[in-house]
PDB file of C-alpha atoms in Angstrom:
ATOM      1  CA  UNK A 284       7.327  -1.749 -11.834  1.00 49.00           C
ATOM      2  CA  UNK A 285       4.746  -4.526 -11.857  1.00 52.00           C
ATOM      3  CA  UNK A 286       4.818  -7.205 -13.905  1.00 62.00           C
ATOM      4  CA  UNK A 287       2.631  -9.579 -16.705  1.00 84.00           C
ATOM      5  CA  UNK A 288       1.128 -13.099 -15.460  1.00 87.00           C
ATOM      6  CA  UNK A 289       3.526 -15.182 -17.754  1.00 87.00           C
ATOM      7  CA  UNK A 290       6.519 -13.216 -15.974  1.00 84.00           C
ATOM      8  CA  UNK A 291       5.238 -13.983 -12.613  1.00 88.00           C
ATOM      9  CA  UNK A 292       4.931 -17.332 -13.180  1.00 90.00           C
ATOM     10  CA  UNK A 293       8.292 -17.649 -14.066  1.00 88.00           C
ATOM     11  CA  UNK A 294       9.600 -15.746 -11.407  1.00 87.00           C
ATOM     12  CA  UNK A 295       7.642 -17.812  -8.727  1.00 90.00           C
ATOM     13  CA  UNK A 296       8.874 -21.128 -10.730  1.00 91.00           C
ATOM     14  CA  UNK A 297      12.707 -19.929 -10.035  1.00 90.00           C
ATOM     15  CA  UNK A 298      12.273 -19.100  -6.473  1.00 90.00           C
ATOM     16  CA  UNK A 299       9.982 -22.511  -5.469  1.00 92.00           C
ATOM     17  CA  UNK A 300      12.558 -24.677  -7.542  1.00 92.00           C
ATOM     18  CA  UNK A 301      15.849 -22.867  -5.605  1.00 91.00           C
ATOM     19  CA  UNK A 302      13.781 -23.106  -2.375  1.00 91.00           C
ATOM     20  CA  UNK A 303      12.854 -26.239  -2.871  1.00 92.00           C
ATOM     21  CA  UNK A 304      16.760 -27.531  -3.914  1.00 91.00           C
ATOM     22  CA  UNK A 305      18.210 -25.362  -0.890  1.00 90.00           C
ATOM     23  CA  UNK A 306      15.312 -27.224   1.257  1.00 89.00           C
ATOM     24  CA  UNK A 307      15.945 -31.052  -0.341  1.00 89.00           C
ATOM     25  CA  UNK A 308      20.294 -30.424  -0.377  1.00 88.00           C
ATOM     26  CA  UNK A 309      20.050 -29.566   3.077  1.00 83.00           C
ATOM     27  CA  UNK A 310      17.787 -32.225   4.364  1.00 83.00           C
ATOM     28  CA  UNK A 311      19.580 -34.751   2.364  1.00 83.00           C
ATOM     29  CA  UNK A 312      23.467 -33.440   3.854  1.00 80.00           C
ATOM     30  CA  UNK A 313      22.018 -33.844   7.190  1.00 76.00           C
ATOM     31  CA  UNK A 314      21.247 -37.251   6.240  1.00 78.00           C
ATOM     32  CA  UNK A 315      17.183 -37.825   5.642  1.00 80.00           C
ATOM     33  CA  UNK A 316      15.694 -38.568   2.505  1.00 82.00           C
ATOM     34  CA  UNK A 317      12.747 -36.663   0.503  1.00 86.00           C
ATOM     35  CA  UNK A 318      10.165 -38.394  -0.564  1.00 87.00           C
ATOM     36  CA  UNK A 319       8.945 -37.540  -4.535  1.00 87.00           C
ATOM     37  CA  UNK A 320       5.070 -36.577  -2.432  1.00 90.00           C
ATOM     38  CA  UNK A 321       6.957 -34.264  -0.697  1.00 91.00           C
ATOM     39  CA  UNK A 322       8.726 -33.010  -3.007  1.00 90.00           C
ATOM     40  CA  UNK A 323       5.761 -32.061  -4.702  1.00 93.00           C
ATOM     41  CA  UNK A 324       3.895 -30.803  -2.035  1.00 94.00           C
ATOM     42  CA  UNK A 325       7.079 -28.235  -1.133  1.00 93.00           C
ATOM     43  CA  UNK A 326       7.294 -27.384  -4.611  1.00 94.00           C
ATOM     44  CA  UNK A 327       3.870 -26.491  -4.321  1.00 94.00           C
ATOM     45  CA  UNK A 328       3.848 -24.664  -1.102  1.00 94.00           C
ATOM     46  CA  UNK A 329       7.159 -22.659  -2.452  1.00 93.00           C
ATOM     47  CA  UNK A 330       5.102 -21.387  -5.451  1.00 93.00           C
ATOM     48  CA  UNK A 331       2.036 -20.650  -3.102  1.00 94.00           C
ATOM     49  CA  UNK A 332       3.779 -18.780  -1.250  1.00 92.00           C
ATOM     50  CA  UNK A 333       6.173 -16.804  -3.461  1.00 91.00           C
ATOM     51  CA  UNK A 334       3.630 -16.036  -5.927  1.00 93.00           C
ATOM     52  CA  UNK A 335       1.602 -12.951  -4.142  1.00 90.00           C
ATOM     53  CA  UNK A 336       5.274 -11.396  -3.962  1.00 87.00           C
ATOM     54  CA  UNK A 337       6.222 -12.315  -7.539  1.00 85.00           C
ATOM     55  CA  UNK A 338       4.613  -9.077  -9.438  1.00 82.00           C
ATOM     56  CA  UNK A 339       6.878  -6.555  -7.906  1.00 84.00           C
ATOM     57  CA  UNK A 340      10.891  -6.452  -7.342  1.00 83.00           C
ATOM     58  CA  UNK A 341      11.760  -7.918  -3.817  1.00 85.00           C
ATOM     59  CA  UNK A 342      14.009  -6.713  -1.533  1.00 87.00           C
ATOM     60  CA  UNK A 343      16.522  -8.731   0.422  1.00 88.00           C
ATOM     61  CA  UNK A 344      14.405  -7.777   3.511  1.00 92.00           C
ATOM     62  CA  UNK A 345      11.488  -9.650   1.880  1.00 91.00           C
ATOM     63  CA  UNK A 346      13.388 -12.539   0.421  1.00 90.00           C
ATOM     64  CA  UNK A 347      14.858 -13.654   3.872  1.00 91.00           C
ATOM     65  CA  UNK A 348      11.631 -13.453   5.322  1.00 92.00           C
ATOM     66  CA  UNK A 349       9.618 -15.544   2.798  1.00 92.00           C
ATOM     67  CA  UNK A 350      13.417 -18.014   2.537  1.00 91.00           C
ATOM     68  CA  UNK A 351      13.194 -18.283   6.575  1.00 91.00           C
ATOM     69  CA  UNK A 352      10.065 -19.284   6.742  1.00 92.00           C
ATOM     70  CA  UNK A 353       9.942 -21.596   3.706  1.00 92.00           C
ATOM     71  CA  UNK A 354      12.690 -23.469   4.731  1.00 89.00           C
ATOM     72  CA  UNK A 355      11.284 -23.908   8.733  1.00 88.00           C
ATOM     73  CA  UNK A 356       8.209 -25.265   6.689  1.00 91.00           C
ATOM     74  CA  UNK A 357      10.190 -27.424   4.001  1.00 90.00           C
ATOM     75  CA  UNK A 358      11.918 -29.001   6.974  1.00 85.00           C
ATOM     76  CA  UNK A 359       9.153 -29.584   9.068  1.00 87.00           C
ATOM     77  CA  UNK A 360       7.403 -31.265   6.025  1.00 90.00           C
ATOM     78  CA  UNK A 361      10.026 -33.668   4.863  1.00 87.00           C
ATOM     79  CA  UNK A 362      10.991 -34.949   8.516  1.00 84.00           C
ATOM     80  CA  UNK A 363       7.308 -35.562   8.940  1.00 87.00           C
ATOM     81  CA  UNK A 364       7.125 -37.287   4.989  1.00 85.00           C
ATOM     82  CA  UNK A 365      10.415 -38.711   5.915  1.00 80.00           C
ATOM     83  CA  UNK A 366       9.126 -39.899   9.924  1.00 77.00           C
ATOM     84  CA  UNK A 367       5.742 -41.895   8.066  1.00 71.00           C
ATOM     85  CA  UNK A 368       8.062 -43.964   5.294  1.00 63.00           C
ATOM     86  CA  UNK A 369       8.588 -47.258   6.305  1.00 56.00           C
ATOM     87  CA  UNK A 370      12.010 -47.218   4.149  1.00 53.00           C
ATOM     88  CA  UNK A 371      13.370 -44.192   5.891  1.00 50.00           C
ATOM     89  CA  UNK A 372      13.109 -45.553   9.166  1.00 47.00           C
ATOM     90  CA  UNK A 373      15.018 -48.585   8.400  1.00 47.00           C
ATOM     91  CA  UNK A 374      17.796 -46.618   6.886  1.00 47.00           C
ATOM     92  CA  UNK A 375      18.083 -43.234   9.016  1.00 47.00           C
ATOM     93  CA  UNK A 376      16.488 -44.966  12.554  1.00 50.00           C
ATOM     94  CA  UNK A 377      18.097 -41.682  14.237  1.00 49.00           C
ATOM     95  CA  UNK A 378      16.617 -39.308  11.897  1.00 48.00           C
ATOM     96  CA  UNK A 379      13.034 -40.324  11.880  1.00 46.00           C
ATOM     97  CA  UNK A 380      12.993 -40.485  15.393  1.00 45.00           C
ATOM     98  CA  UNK A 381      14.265 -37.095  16.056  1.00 49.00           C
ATOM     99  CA  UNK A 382      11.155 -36.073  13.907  1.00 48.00           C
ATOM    100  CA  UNK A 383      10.962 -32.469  13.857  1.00 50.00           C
ATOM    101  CA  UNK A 384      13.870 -31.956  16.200  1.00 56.00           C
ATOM    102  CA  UNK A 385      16.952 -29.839  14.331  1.00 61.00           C
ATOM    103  CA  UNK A 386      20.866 -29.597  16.348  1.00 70.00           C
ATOM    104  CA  UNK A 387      21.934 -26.394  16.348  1.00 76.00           C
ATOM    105  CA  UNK A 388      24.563 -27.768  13.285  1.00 71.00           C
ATOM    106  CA  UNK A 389      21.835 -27.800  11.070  1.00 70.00           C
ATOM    107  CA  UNK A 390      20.360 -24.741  12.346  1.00 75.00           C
ATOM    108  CA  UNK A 391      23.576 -23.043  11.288  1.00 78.00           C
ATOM    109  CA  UNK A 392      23.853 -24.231   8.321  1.00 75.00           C
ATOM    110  CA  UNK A 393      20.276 -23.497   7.071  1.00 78.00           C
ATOM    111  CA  UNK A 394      21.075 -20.356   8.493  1.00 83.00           C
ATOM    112  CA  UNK A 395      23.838 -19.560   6.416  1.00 83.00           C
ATOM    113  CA  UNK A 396      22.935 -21.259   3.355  1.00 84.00           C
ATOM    114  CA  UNK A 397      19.272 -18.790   3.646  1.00 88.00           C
ATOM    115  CA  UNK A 398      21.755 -15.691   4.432  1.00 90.00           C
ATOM    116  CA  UNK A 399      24.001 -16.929   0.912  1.00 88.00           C
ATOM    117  CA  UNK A 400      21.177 -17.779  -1.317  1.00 89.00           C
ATOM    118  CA  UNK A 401      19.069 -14.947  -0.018  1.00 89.00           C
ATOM    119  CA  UNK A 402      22.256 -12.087  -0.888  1.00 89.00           C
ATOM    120  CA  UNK A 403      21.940 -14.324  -4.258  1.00 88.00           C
ATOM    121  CA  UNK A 404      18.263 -14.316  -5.082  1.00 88.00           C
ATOM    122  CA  UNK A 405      18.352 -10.911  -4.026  1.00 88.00           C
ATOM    123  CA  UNK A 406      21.304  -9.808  -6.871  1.00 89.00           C
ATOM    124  CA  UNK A 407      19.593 -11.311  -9.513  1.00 86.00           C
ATOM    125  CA  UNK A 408      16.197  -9.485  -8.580  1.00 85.00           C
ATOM    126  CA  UNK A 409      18.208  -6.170  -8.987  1.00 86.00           C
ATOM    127  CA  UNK A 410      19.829  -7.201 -12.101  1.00 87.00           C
ATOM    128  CA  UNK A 411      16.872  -8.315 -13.653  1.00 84.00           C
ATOM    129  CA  UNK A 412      14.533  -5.479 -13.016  1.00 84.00           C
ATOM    130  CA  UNK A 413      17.928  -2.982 -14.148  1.00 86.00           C
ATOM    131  CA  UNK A 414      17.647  -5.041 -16.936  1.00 87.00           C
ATOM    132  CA  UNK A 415      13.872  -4.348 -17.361  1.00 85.00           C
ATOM    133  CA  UNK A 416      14.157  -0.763 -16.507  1.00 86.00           C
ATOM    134  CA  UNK A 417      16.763   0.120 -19.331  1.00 87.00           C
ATOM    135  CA  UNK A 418      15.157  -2.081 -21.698  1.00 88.00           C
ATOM    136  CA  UNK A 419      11.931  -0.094 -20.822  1.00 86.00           C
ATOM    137  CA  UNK A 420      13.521   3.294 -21.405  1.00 85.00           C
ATOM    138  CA  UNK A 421      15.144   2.459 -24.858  1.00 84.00           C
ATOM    139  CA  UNK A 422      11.708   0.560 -25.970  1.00 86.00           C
ATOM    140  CA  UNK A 423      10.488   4.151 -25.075  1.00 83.00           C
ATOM    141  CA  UNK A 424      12.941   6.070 -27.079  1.00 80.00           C
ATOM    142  CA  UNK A 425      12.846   4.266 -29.901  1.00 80.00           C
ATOM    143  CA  UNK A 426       8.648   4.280 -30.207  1.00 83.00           C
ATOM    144  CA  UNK A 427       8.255   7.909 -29.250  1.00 81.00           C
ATOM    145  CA  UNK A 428       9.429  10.813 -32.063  1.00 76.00           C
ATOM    146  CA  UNK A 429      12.283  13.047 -30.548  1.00 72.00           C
ATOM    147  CA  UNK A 430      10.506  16.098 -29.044  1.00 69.00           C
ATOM    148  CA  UNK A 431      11.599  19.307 -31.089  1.00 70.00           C
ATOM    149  CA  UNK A 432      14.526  21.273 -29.963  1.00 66.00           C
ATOM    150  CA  UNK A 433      13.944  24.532 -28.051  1.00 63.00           C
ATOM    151  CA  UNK A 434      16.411  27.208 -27.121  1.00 59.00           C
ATOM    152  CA  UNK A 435      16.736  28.342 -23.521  1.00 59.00           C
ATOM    153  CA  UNK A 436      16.206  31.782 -24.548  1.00 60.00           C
ATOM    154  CA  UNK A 437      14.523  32.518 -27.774  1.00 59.00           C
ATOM    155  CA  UNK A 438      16.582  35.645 -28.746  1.00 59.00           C
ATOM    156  CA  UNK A 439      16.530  36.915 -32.485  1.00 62.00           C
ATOM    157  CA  UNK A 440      19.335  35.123 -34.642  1.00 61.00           C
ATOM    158  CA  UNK A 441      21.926  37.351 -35.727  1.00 63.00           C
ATOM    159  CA  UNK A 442      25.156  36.512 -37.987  1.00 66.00           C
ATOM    160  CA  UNK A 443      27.928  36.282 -36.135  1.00 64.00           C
ATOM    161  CA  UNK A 444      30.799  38.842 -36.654  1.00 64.00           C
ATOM    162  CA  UNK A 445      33.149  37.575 -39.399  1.00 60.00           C
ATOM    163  CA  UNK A 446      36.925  36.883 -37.972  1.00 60.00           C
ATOM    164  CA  UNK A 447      39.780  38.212 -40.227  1.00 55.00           C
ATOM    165  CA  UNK A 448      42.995  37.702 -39.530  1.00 55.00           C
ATOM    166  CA  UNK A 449      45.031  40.620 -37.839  1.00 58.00           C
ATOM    167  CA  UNK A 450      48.454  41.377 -37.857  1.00 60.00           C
ATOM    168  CA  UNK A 451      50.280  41.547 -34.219  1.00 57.00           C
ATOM    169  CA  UNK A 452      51.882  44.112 -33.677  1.00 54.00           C
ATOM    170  CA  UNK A 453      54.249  42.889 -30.743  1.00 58.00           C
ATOM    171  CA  UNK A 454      55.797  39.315 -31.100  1.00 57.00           C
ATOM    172  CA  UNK A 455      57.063  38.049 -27.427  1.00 62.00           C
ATOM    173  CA  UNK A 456      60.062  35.620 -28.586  1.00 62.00           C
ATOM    174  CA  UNK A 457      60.275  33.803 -25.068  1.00 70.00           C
ATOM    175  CA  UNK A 458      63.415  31.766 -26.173  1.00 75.00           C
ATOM    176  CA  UNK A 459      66.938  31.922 -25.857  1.00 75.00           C
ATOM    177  CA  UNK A 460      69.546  33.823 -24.015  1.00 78.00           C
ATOM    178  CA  UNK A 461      68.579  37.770 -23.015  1.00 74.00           C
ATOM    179  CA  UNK A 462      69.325  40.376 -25.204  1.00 71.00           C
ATOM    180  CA  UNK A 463      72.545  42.541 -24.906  1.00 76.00           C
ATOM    181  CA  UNK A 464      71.483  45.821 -23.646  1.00 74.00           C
ATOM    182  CA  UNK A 465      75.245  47.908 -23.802  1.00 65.00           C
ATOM    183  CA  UNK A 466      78.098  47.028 -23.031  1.00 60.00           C
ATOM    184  CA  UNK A 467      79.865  48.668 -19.899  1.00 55.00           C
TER     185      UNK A 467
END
């Protein structure tokens, strides 16, 4: 199911700005900063680089893939941003030295926060095109007439035979005690 430009747009707006806040969170935890350039320029970058996959439903497959490599970049970009300010130097000298160098503690925990936001991202992208796909289907049933009803076999009609009541002629009581047969 592919999509209108307005809807892309939006959709590659929700994924650059939860990129983007996964990126900046993370980079801030670890203790850099993000300077507002940068923050722009990710923004921008997430966008550029979610948008070719925005028209279609993504899988988690995809979404890990484009996450992964958005966040490598995101990183990369604000310890370089971060590494030029004058400011952040003075505050995190350990941190803007290390430049683009990453512990494996922060590894893991980009790692893990991708893996959680990517199982997120990708439940909302099924719930959203479910949501499109039903709403789809009843837009369609409600425009188009009802096709006309057709038997499965087109037999003549006849009048079905008239039930009358009939009298039984054996009644089965089936309760109490057995009836006396003779005594012996």
């Amino acid at each position: 199911m592919s999509s209108s430009l307005l809807f892309r747009l939006v959709r590659t707006t929700a994924f650059a700005v939860v990129c983007l806040g996964l990126g900046m969170v993370a980079h801030v935890f670890a203790g850099g900063s993000v300077p507002g350039p940068a923050m722009v320029a990710g923004f921008g970058l997430a966008g550029a680089c979610a948008y070719p996959l925005a028209g279609r439903e993504r899988g988690p497959r995809t979404i890990l893939a484009l996450l992964s490599g958005l966040q490598a970049a995101l990183h990369a970009m604000f310890s370089v941003a971060e590494a030029g300010s004058p400011v952040a130097t003075l505050a995190h000298p350990a941190h803007a030295s290390a430049g683009l160098a990453a512990d494996l503690g922060m590894l893991v925990t980009h790692g893990w926060a991708v893996v959680l936001t990517t199982l997120w991202l990708s439940r909302g992208e099924a719930a959203l095109w479910g949501l499109l796909r039903r709403l789809a289907v009843r837009l369609v049933a409600v425009l188009l007439p009802p096709a006309p009803a057709t038997p499965f076999l087109s037999l003549p009609y006849a009048e079905p035979p008239v039930l009358r009541p009939a009298l039984l002629r054996y009644a089965v009581i089936g309760r109490g005690p057995p009836p006396v047969i003779g005594d012996h």
